[in-house]
mmCIF file of C-alpha atoms and ligand atoms in Angstrom:
data_model
loop_
_atom_site.group_PDB
_atom_site.id
_atom_site.type_symbol
_atom_site.label_atom_id
_atom_site.label_comp_id
_atom_site.label_asym_id
_atom_site.label_seq_id
_atom_site.Cartn_x
_atom_site.Cartn_y
_atom_site.Cartn_z
ATOM 1 C CA MET A 1 148.005 118.835 38.227
ATOM 2 C CA SER A 2 144.974 117.996 35.912
ATOM 3 C CA LYS A 3 142.087 116.201 37.330
ATOM 4 C CA VAL A 4 141.250 114.685 33.716
ATOM 5 C CA SER A 5 143.300 112.888 31.287
ATOM 6 C CA ILE A 6 142.318 111.218 28.068
ATOM 7 C CA GLU A 7 144.116 108.256 26.572
ATOM 8 C CA PRO A 8 143.463 106.981 23.014
ATOM 9 C CA ILE A 9 142.540 103.334 22.722
ATOM 10 C CA LYS A 10 142.992 102.926 19.041
ATOM 11 C CA PRO A 11 144.198 105.545 16.198
ATOM 12 C CA HIS A 12 141.019 106.539 14.754
ATOM 13 C CA ILE A 13 138.731 105.943 17.405
ATOM 14 C CA GLY A 14 137.696 105.719 20.887
ATOM 15 C CA GLY A 15 139.039 107.116 24.555
ATOM 16 C CA ILE A 16 139.510 106.098 27.853
ATOM 17 C CA VAL A 17 138.528 109.056 30.428
ATOM 18 C CA HIS A 18 141.118 109.063 33.556
ATOM 19 C CA VAL A 19 138.812 110.962 35.900
ATOM 20 C CA GLY A 20 137.899 110.826 39.765
ATOM 21 C CA LYS A 21 134.035 111.153 40.618
ATOM 22 C CA ALA A 22 134.192 114.055 42.504
ATOM 23 C CA HIS A 23 136.096 116.132 39.587
ATOM 24 C CA LEU A 24 133.419 114.899 36.789
ATOM 25 C CA CYS A 25 131.348 118.156 36.301
ATOM 26 C CA ASP A 26 134.431 120.297 36.741
ATOM 27 C CA ASP A 27 134.305 123.032 33.616
ATOM 28 C CA ALA A 28 138.172 121.399 33.051
ATOM 29 C CA THR A 29 136.012 117.840 32.924
ATOM 30 C CA VAL A 30 133.958 119.017 30.727
ATOM 31 C CA GLU A 31 135.858 120.644 28.360
ATOM 32 C CA ALA A 32 138.217 118.049 28.160
ATOM 33 C CA CYS A 33 135.568 115.792 27.447
ATOM 34 C CA ARG A 34 134.064 117.818 24.666
ATOM 35 C CA ALA A 35 136.832 118.241 22.928
ATOM 36 C CA ALA A 36 138.165 114.377 23.048
ATOM 37 C CA LEU A 37 134.809 113.740 21.894
ATOM 38 C CA GLU A 38 135.137 115.190 18.702
ATOM 39 C CA GLU A 39 138.437 113.512 18.427
ATOM 40 C CA ARG A 40 138.097 110.522 19.240
ATOM 41 C CA GLY A 41 134.052 109.700 18.869
ATOM 42 C CA VAL A 42 134.004 107.178 21.799
ATOM 43 C CA LEU A 43 134.725 108.163 25.433
ATOM 44 C CA VAL A 44 134.973 105.237 27.852
ATOM 45 C CA PHE A 45 134.702 105.892 31.776
ATOM 46 C CA PRO A 46 135.785 102.323 32.913
ATOM 47 C CA ARG A 47 133.147 101.473 36.317
ATOM 48 C CA ILE A 48 132.962 104.568 37.787
ATOM 49 C CA ASN A 49 129.458 103.484 38.873
ATOM 50 C CA LEU A 50 127.302 106.973 37.750
ATOM 51 C CA THR A 51 124.140 107.224 39.571
ATOM 52 C CA ASP A 52 120.658 108.151 37.904
ATOM 53 C CA ALA A 53 121.375 111.810 39.211
ATOM 54 C CA GLU A 54 124.718 112.033 38.283
ATOM 55 C CA GLN A 55 124.650 111.094 34.924
ATOM 56 C CA LEU A 56 121.654 113.750 34.759
ATOM 57 C CA ALA A 57 124.311 116.452 36.348
ATOM 58 C CA PHE A 58 127.042 115.543 34.040
ATOM 59 C CA THR A 59 124.586 115.684 31.061
ATOM 60 C CA ASP A 60 122.917 118.664 31.876
ATOM 61 C CA LYS A 61 126.488 120.006 32.183
ATOM 62 C CA PHE A 62 127.817 118.792 28.547
ATOM 63 C CA GLY A 63 124.339 120.248 26.519
ATOM 64 C CA GLU A 64 120.799 120.731 26.629
ATOM 65 C CA ARG A 65 119.183 116.557 27.717
ATOM 66 C CA VAL A 66 116.486 115.578 24.922
ATOM 67 C CA SER A 67 113.643 113.793 27.367
ATOM 68 C CA PHE A 68 112.695 110.996 25.530
ATOM 69 C CA THR A 69 110.826 109.339 28.469
ATOM 70 C CA ASN A 70 107.866 110.340 27.298
ATOM 71 C CA SER A 71 108.647 110.120 23.281
ATOM 72 C CA VAL A 72 110.613 107.008 22.930
ATOM 73 C CA PRO A 73 107.951 103.593 22.303
ATOM 74 C CA GLY A 74 107.825 101.475 25.282
ATOM 75 C CA GLY A 75 109.692 103.626 27.390
ATOM 76 C CA GLU A 76 106.907 105.284 28.955
ATOM 77 C CA GLY A 77 105.093 104.699 32.317
ATOM 78 C CA ASP A 78 107.169 102.179 34.585
ATOM 79 C CA ASP A 79 108.434 105.518 36.766
ATOM 80 C CA ASP A 80 108.891 109.225 36.447
ATOM 81 C CA SER A 81 112.526 108.402 35.887
ATOM 82 C CA GLU A 82 114.389 110.929 33.785
ATOM 83 C CA LEU A 83 117.208 107.967 31.993
ATOM 84 C CA TYR A 84 115.608 105.855 29.295
ATOM 85 C CA LYS A 85 115.805 102.615 29.426
ATOM 86 C CA ILE A 86 117.599 100.304 26.875
ATOM 87 C CA THR A 87 116.194 96.863 28.085
ATOM 88 C CA LEU A 88 114.285 94.347 26.901
ATOM 89 C CA ASP A 89 113.199 93.239 29.988
ATOM 90 C CA LYS A 90 109.228 93.385 29.460
ATOM 91 C CA GLU A 91 108.700 94.842 32.579
ATOM 92 C CA PHE A 92 110.271 98.048 31.310
ATOM 93 C CA ASN A 93 110.101 98.209 27.929
ATOM 94 C CA SER A 94 106.667 97.147 26.406
ATOM 95 C CA GLU A 95 108.047 97.526 22.591
ATOM 96 C CA PRO A 96 110.931 95.426 22.304
ATOM 97 C CA GLU A 97 111.312 95.613 18.699
ATOM 98 C CA TYR A 98 112.939 99.485 18.965
ATOM 99 C CA VAL A 99 115.471 98.319 21.700
ATOM 100 C CA LEU A 100 116.155 95.165 18.761
ATOM 101 C CA GLY A 101 117.012 97.593 16.198
ATOM 102 C CA THR A 102 120.255 98.919 18.188
ATOM 103 C CA TRP A 103 121.732 95.177 17.150
ATOM 104 C CA PHE A 104 122.376 96.729 13.684
ATOM 105 C CA TRP A 105 123.781 99.582 12.395
ATOM 106 C CA HIS A 106 122.453 103.277 13.137
ATOM 107 C CA ILE A 107 122.424 106.704 14.421
ATOM 108 C CA ASP A 108 120.386 107.854 16.859
ATOM 109 C CA GLY A 109 117.865 110.356 16.007
ATOM 110 C CA VAL A 110 117.980 109.857 12.212
ATOM 111 C CA THR A 111 114.179 109.757 11.527
ATOM 112 C CA ILE A 112 113.122 112.686 13.395
ATOM 113 C CA ASP A 113 112.972 115.953 11.750
ATOM 114 C CA GLN A 114 115.033 117.682 14.692
ATOM 115 C CA PRO A 115 118.922 118.399 15.030
ATOM 116 C CA LEU A 116 120.336 115.752 15.011
ATOM 117 C CA PRO A 117 121.440 114.566 18.477
ATOM 118 C CA LYS A 118 124.898 115.340 19.841
ATOM 119 C CA ALA A 119 125.989 112.483 21.863
ATOM 120 C CA THR A 120 124.181 109.381 23.478
ATOM 121 C CA MET A 121 125.305 108.544 27.040
ATOM 122 C CA LEU A 122 124.946 105.448 28.320
ATOM 123 C CA SER A 123 125.523 103.790 31.888
ATOM 124 C CA ALA A 124 125.846 99.684 32.414
ATOM 125 C CA ARG A 125 123.650 98.582 34.783
ATOM 126 C CA LYS A 126 123.173 95.149 34.235
ATOM 127 C CA LEU A 127 125.258 92.995 31.727
ATOM 128 C CA SER A 128 124.165 89.448 29.640
ATOM 129 C CA PRO A 129 125.979 86.855 30.457
ATOM 130 C CA THR A 130 126.916 86.824 25.944
ATOM 131 C CA GLY A 131 126.849 89.515 23.661
ATOM 132 C CA GLY A 132 126.368 92.926 24.404
ATOM 133 C CA GLN A 133 129.367 94.174 23.422
ATOM 134 C CA THR A 134 128.717 98.119 22.052
ATOM 135 C CA GLU A 135 130.687 98.337 18.503
ATOM 136 C CA PHE A 136 131.142 102.035 17.217
ATOM 137 C CA ALA A 137 132.455 103.149 13.909
ATOM 138 C CA SER A 138 133.852 106.212 12.993
ATOM 139 C CA THR A 139 132.022 107.803 9.528
ATOM 140 C CA LEU A 140 134.634 110.873 9.863
ATOM 141 C CA ALA A 141 137.514 108.167 9.156
ATOM 142 C CA ALA A 142 135.715 106.145 7.371
ATOM 143 C CA TRP A 143 134.872 109.161 4.712
ATOM 144 C CA ALA A 144 138.455 110.765 4.992
ATOM 145 C CA CYS A 145 140.279 107.441 4.278
ATOM 146 C CA LEU A 146 138.234 106.362 1.448
ATOM 147 C CA PRO A 147 139.779 106.962 -1.892
ATOM 148 C CA GLU A 148 139.366 109.953 -3.924
ATOM 149 C CA GLU A 149 137.668 108.917 -7.147
ATOM 150 C CA GLU A 150 135.121 107.124 -4.784
ATOM 151 C CA LYS A 151 134.517 110.160 -2.402
ATOM 152 C CA ALA A 152 134.170 112.299 -5.909
ATOM 153 C CA ALA A 153 131.055 109.414 -6.963
ATOM 154 C CA ILE A 154 129.505 109.819 -3.860
ATOM 155 C CA ALA A 155 130.074 113.166 -2.764
ATOM 156 C CA ASP A 156 126.344 114.600 -3.720
ATOM 157 C CA LEU A 157 124.124 111.954 -3.344
ATOM 158 C CA GLN A 158 121.024 112.136 -1.436
ATOM 159 C CA VAL A 159 119.396 109.430 1.128
ATOM 160 C CA ILE A 160 115.683 108.665 1.772
ATOM 161 C CA HIS A 161 116.111 107.436 5.616
ATOM 162 C CA ARG A 162 112.875 105.662 6.976
ATOM 163 C CA MET A 163 112.362 104.008 10.286
ATOM 164 C CA GLU A 164 109.895 101.063 8.969
ATOM 165 C CA ALA A 165 113.419 100.672 7.203
ATOM 166 C CA SER A 166 115.144 99.643 10.380
ATOM 167 C CA MET A 167 112.636 98.116 11.528
ATOM 168 C CA ARG A 168 112.291 95.169 8.554
ATOM 169 C CA PRO A 169 115.068 92.587 10.087
ATOM 170 C CA MET A 170 112.415 92.065 12.988
ATOM 171 C CA TYR A 171 109.833 90.969 10.498
ATOM 172 C CA VAL A 172 108.956 88.461 7.722
ATOM 173 C CA ASP A 173 105.425 89.879 7.001
ATOM 174 C CA MET A 174 105.169 93.747 8.671
ATOM 175 C CA PRO A 175 102.043 93.799 9.689
ATOM 176 C CA ALA A 176 99.877 96.552 8.334
ATOM 177 C CA GLU A 177 99.264 97.863 12.042
ATOM 178 C CA ARG A 178 102.636 98.245 12.871
ATOM 179 C CA LEU A 179 103.678 99.656 9.293
ATOM 180 C CA GLY A 180 101.279 102.240 10.006
ATOM 181 C CA ARG A 181 102.585 102.993 13.599
ATOM 182 C CA TYR A 182 106.142 103.256 12.507
ATOM 183 C CA ARG A 183 105.276 106.155 9.315
ATOM 184 C CA SER A 184 103.401 107.842 12.101
ATOM 185 C CA MET A 185 105.411 108.410 14.538
ATOM 186 C CA ALA A 186 108.391 109.050 12.291
ATOM 187 C CA THR A 187 109.200 111.396 9.427
ATOM 188 C CA VAL A 188 110.610 110.049 6.401
ATOM 189 C CA MET A 189 113.897 111.782 5.906
ATOM 190 C CA LEU A 190 115.946 112.854 3.215
ATOM 191 C CA HIS A 191 119.591 113.297 4.102
ATOM 192 C CA PRO A 192 123.502 113.860 2.198
ATOM 193 C CA LEU A 193 125.063 110.747 2.408
ATOM 194 C CA VAL A 194 128.328 113.058 3.087
ATOM 195 C CA TRP A 195 126.971 115.258 5.565
ATOM 196 C CA THR A 196 129.905 118.128 5.985
ATOM 197 C CA GLN A 197 129.415 119.447 9.210
ATOM 198 C CA ALA A 198 129.608 122.807 10.556
ATOM 199 C CA SER A 199 132.976 122.583 11.425
ATOM 200 C CA GLY A 200 133.755 121.564 7.838
ATOM 201 C CA ARG A 201 134.226 118.033 8.925
ATOM 202 C CA LYS A 202 132.744 115.145 6.716
ATOM 203 C CA SER A 203 130.915 112.233 7.957
ATOM 204 C CA LEU A 204 129.129 109.481 6.271
ATOM 205 C CA VAL A 205 125.234 109.073 7.177
ATOM 206 C CA LEU A 206 124.462 105.566 6.956
ATOM 207 C CA GLY A 207 122.539 102.976 8.918
ATOM 208 C CA THR A 208 119.718 100.572 9.054
ATOM 209 C CA HIS A 209 117.170 103.417 8.199
ATOM 210 C CA ALA A 210 119.272 104.508 4.899
ATOM 211 C CA ASP A 211 116.487 102.951 2.392
ATOM 212 C CA GLU A 212 116.987 104.584 -0.880
ATOM 213 C CA ILE A 213 119.427 106.515 -2.854
ATOM 214 C CA VAL A 214 117.772 109.154 -4.830
ATOM 215 C CA GLY A 215 117.953 108.845 -8.766
ATOM 216 C CA GLN A 216 118.971 105.076 -8.041
ATOM 217 C CA SER A 217 117.305 101.862 -8.596
ATOM 218 C CA LEU A 218 116.938 100.367 -5.147
ATOM 219 C CA PRO A 219 119.010 97.669 -6.019
ATOM 220 C CA ALA A 220 121.546 100.164 -6.638
ATOM 221 C CA GLY A 221 121.337 102.601 -3.999
ATOM 222 C CA ARG A 222 120.912 99.628 -1.837
ATOM 223 C CA SER A 223 124.177 97.854 -2.507
ATOM 224 C CA LEU A 224 126.329 100.744 -2.194
ATOM 225 C CA LEU A 225 124.624 101.810 1.481
ATOM 226 C CA ALA A 226 125.800 97.731 2.303
ATOM 227 C CA ARG A 227 129.045 98.452 1.029
ATOM 228 C CA LEU A 228 130.266 101.411 2.722
ATOM 229 C CA THR A 229 128.489 100.141 5.383
ATOM 230 C CA GLU A 230 131.194 96.999 5.271
ATOM 231 C CA TRP A 231 134.027 99.621 4.512
ATOM 232 C CA CYS A 232 132.857 101.668 7.613
ATOM 233 C CA ALA A 233 132.872 98.588 9.822
ATOM 234 C CA GLN A 234 136.326 97.535 9.062
ATOM 235 C CA LYS A 235 138.877 97.218 11.779
ATOM 236 C CA GLN A 236 140.863 100.749 11.484
ATOM 237 C CA PHE A 237 137.415 102.645 12.023
ATOM 238 C CA THR A 238 135.544 100.552 14.735
ATOM 239 C CA TYR A 239 135.678 99.838 18.601
ATOM 240 C CA SER A 240 134.030 97.160 20.720
ATOM 241 C CA HIS A 241 133.102 98.297 23.679
ATOM 242 C CA GLU A 242 133.072 95.084 26.266
ATOM 243 C CA TRP A 243 130.779 96.584 29.201
ATOM 244 C CA GLN A 244 131.594 96.287 32.831
ATOM 245 C CA GLU A 245 128.588 96.879 35.269
ATOM 246 C CA GLY A 246 129.345 100.710 36.759
ATOM 247 C CA ASP A 247 130.978 101.920 32.548
ATOM 248 C CA PHE A 248 129.670 104.913 31.162
ATOM 249 C CA VAL A 249 130.569 105.847 27.710
ATOM 250 C CA ILE A 250 129.456 108.518 25.880
ATOM 251 C CA TRP A 251 129.551 108.795 21.982
ATOM 252 C CA ASN A 252 129.466 111.645 19.457
ATOM 253 C CA ASN A 253 126.554 110.576 17.589
ATOM 254 C CA CYS A 254 127.423 113.166 14.967
ATOM 255 C CA GLY A 255 130.859 111.188 14.097
ATOM 256 C CA VAL A 256 130.442 107.324 14.813
ATOM 257 C CA MET A 257 127.442 104.777 14.053
ATOM 258 C CA HIS A 258 127.148 102.289 16.046
ATOM 259 C CA ARG A 259 125.209 98.754 17.084
ATOM 260 C CA VAL A 260 125.112 96.103 20.081
ATOM 261 C CA VAL A 261 126.224 92.930 19.332
ATOM 262 C CA PRO A 262 122.966 90.284 19.727
ATOM 263 C CA TYR A 263 122.394 89.383 23.539
ATOM 264 C CA ASP A 264 120.136 87.349 25.613
ATOM 265 C CA ALA A 265 116.566 88.738 25.874
ATOM 266 C CA THR A 266 116.547 87.088 29.188
ATOM 267 C CA SER A 267 119.534 88.320 30.713
ATOM 268 C CA GLY A 268 117.463 91.495 31.627
ATOM 269 C CA ARG A 269 120.471 93.720 30.314
ATOM 270 C CA MET A 270 119.744 97.092 31.594
ATOM 271 C CA MET A 271 121.885 100.626 30.159
ATOM 272 C CA HIS A 272 120.584 104.036 31.893
ATOM 273 C CA ARG A 273 120.450 106.235 28.507
ATOM 274 C CA THR A 274 120.559 110.102 28.333
ATOM 275 C CA THR A 275 120.842 112.261 25.313
ATOM 276 C CA ILE A 276 122.194 115.619 24.500
ATOM 277 C CA MET A 277 120.323 117.721 22.017
ATOM 278 C CA GLY A 278 122.544 118.625 18.344
ATOM 279 C CA ALA A 279 123.276 122.053 17.198
ATOM 280 C CA GLU A 280 123.122 120.911 13.693
ATOM 281 C CA ARG A 281 120.674 120.063 11.190
ATOM 282 C CA LEU A 282 121.468 117.074 9.163
ATOM 283 C CA GLY A 283 118.683 117.340 6.175
ATOM 284 C CA HIS A 284 115.025 117.867 6.028
ATOM 285 C CA PRO A 285 111.631 115.577 5.805
ATOM 286 C CA LEU A 286 111.549 114.456 2.566
ATOM 287 C CA LYS A 287 107.488 116.046 1.743
ATOM 288 C CA GLN A 288 108.999 119.608 2.700
ATOM 289 C CA VAL A 289 111.720 118.970 -0.185
ATOM 290 C CA GLN A 290 109.277 117.879 -2.627
ATOM 291 C CA ALA A 291 106.677 120.752 -2.209
ATOM 292 C CA ALA A 292 109.343 123.384 -1.946
HETATM 293 C C1 OGA B 1 121.501 103.515 22.027
HETATM 294 C C2 OGA B 1 122.132 102.284 21.585
HETATM 295 C C3 OGA B 1 123.563 100.127 22.284
HETATM 296 C C4 OGA B 1 123.483 99.093 23.635
HETATM 297 O O1 OGA B 1 120.977 103.651 23.194
HETATM 298 O O2 OGA B 1 121.035 104.060 21.303
HETATM 299 O O3 OGA B 1 121.886 102.036 20.311
HETATM 300 O O4 OGA B 1 124.369 98.487 23.630
HETATM 301 N N1 OGA B 1 122.456 101.479 22.977
HETATM 302 O O5 OGA B 1 122.451 98.936 24.089
HETATM 303 MN MN1 MN B 2 121.050 103.877 19.242
#
């Protein structure tokens, strides 16, 4: 009998992985999870209670791990953990605005000039009594279900993504020093709105970092991006995860966007994150494109 089974949550998105911890790193489990991640977008391992070492072992078995601990702002220096701690607790994270950015729809790693991270993995260590559900929207299903004439109208659009755009909700007037920092630490990227992946599947590339549509006025481009985001966020394309402590969730960062419901910043909510490197580049730095 197989040691792993995966149960769909909703027709377009979500899967629950039933596997004993002892079989998590079996070849058959990892293979089943890789395939299911493509199909289901998000996989939930309810109350599996992974230790950091177990999460790292599974991450390394799954793919090439991206080490963020020394590159994500505020994530450096608390200890030598190889896992990034997603928390607003100042003891662990000195720059909370990046974590506050998770309250808005986004795709991880879009403003870094590297292949798009393939998967993000989170273990719930401590929950907030209010909020904190993580919501996922299938950008593959959302594209597939768009009416044909809308697909045709947007198929070739290019979008400029800026980290500062994803930080705007945090300020009325963004201090110049902050703006300079966002500009120096991230890359302004030009990505297709509709991404044709190597598999041949297409997904919408959206999120608060999507700032401008090439060739359109700011209000025209931004209102279209907002409308498409509303389309993706419809119930049929989304799954909202109500966490229990010890849950482990992984998502296909190339096929879903995600956000978290606002939670109590003093709750100590704590998620331990690992990231799997992707193999495909989405777009290019804007400057490189202009110079070419
Ligand atoms: C992330 C993220 C959401 C959450 O880790 O990339 O967006 O629920 N986290 O904390
Ligand atoms: Mn994220």
